[in-house]
Amino acid sequence: MRRDAATNLAPDAIAWEGELPMPHPLEDYLKQLRAIRSTGEAVEELSFYGPLAELLNAVGEDLDPEVRCVMNLSNRGAGLPDGGLFTDNQLQDCPLDELVEGQKPARGAIEVKGTGDEVRDIVDTDQVRGYLRGYGQVLVTNLRDFLLIERDSGGEAKLLESYRLAASEGDFWTATQTPRKFANEQGDRLVDFLRRVMMHGAPLSEPEDVAWLLASYAREALARVEEAQLP
């Protein structure tokens, strides 16, 4: 790895004095994905479940109720979703032999594909349509794009919103080479998006929750306007 001659630090490193700050969840996510891929033995999507779950849990733990990502769900008649988003009140505090099976994730299912796939193509598959029928809403991702869909009144997929980290597979893996820089640029917007995903379908009874949601959409709209004005 190339290092700066003056500081002996890697290009994406920063010298800190005192206690080190917690890395952004997006920075951790990118670092882990790159490390797994660099083994040369990663499976297209399964090998990357861990970093994705950690990213979602890092966002979900600050919500009320807390939202937890669980990967590899049981088949409850709609196939085998790659994961689901459960609220904290769905976690059963009882002996294993008394667990009640069959509850569906309150914040929907998750479908994961590799970085070479396009999320809009993934949405248009029988597999995702089945999950949509069974779970009502699905977060679809290829690790670099995230797209939330729900079932409309006619039973079809309705796109709610999406967030793109990188326009292409190549751009995304290039970004993993400088995870801190990329997290500084996009991390907070991604976290806002994922929070909205995890809050979708939840009753917003507290004024501060409504205020946060409206402010989040306003921040994203402003960021997109600023991006469009860049030369």
mmCIF file of C-alpha atoms in Angstrom, residues 8 17 20 94 100 102 104 114-115 142 152 170 190 200 226:
data_model
loop_
_atom_site.group_PDB
_atom_site.id
_atom_site.type_symbol
_atom_site.label_atom_id
_atom_site.label_comp_id
_atom_site.label_asym_id
_atom_site.label_seq_id
_atom_site.Cartn_x
_atom_site.Cartn_y
_atom_site.Cartn_z
ATOM 1 C CA ASN A 8 3.947 7.365 6.778
ATOM 2 C CA GLU A 17 -4.460 12.449 18.986
ATOM 3 C CA LEU A 20 -9.902 7.437 18.317
ATOM 4 C CA CYS A 94 -38.398 -17.040 26.663
ATOM 5 C CA VAL A 100 -43.463 -19.037 18.889
ATOM 6 C CA GLY A 102 -44.064 -17.804 12.204
ATOM 7 C CA LYS A 104 -42.873 -11.955 9.908
ATOM 8 C CA GLY A 114 -24.077 -9.316 -6.127
ATOM 9 C CA THR A 115 -22.631 -5.980 -7.206
ATOM 10 C CA ASN A 142 -26.844 -5.285 -4.805
ATOM 11 C CA ASP A 152 -49.696 -1.599 -3.901
ATOM 12 C CA GLY A 170 -16.311 -0.884 -10.943
ATOM 13 C CA LEU A 190 -27.101 6.620 3.394
ATOM 14 C CA HIS A 200 -41.572 2.803 6.900
ATOM 15 C CA GLU A 226 -26.577 20.408 -5.274
#
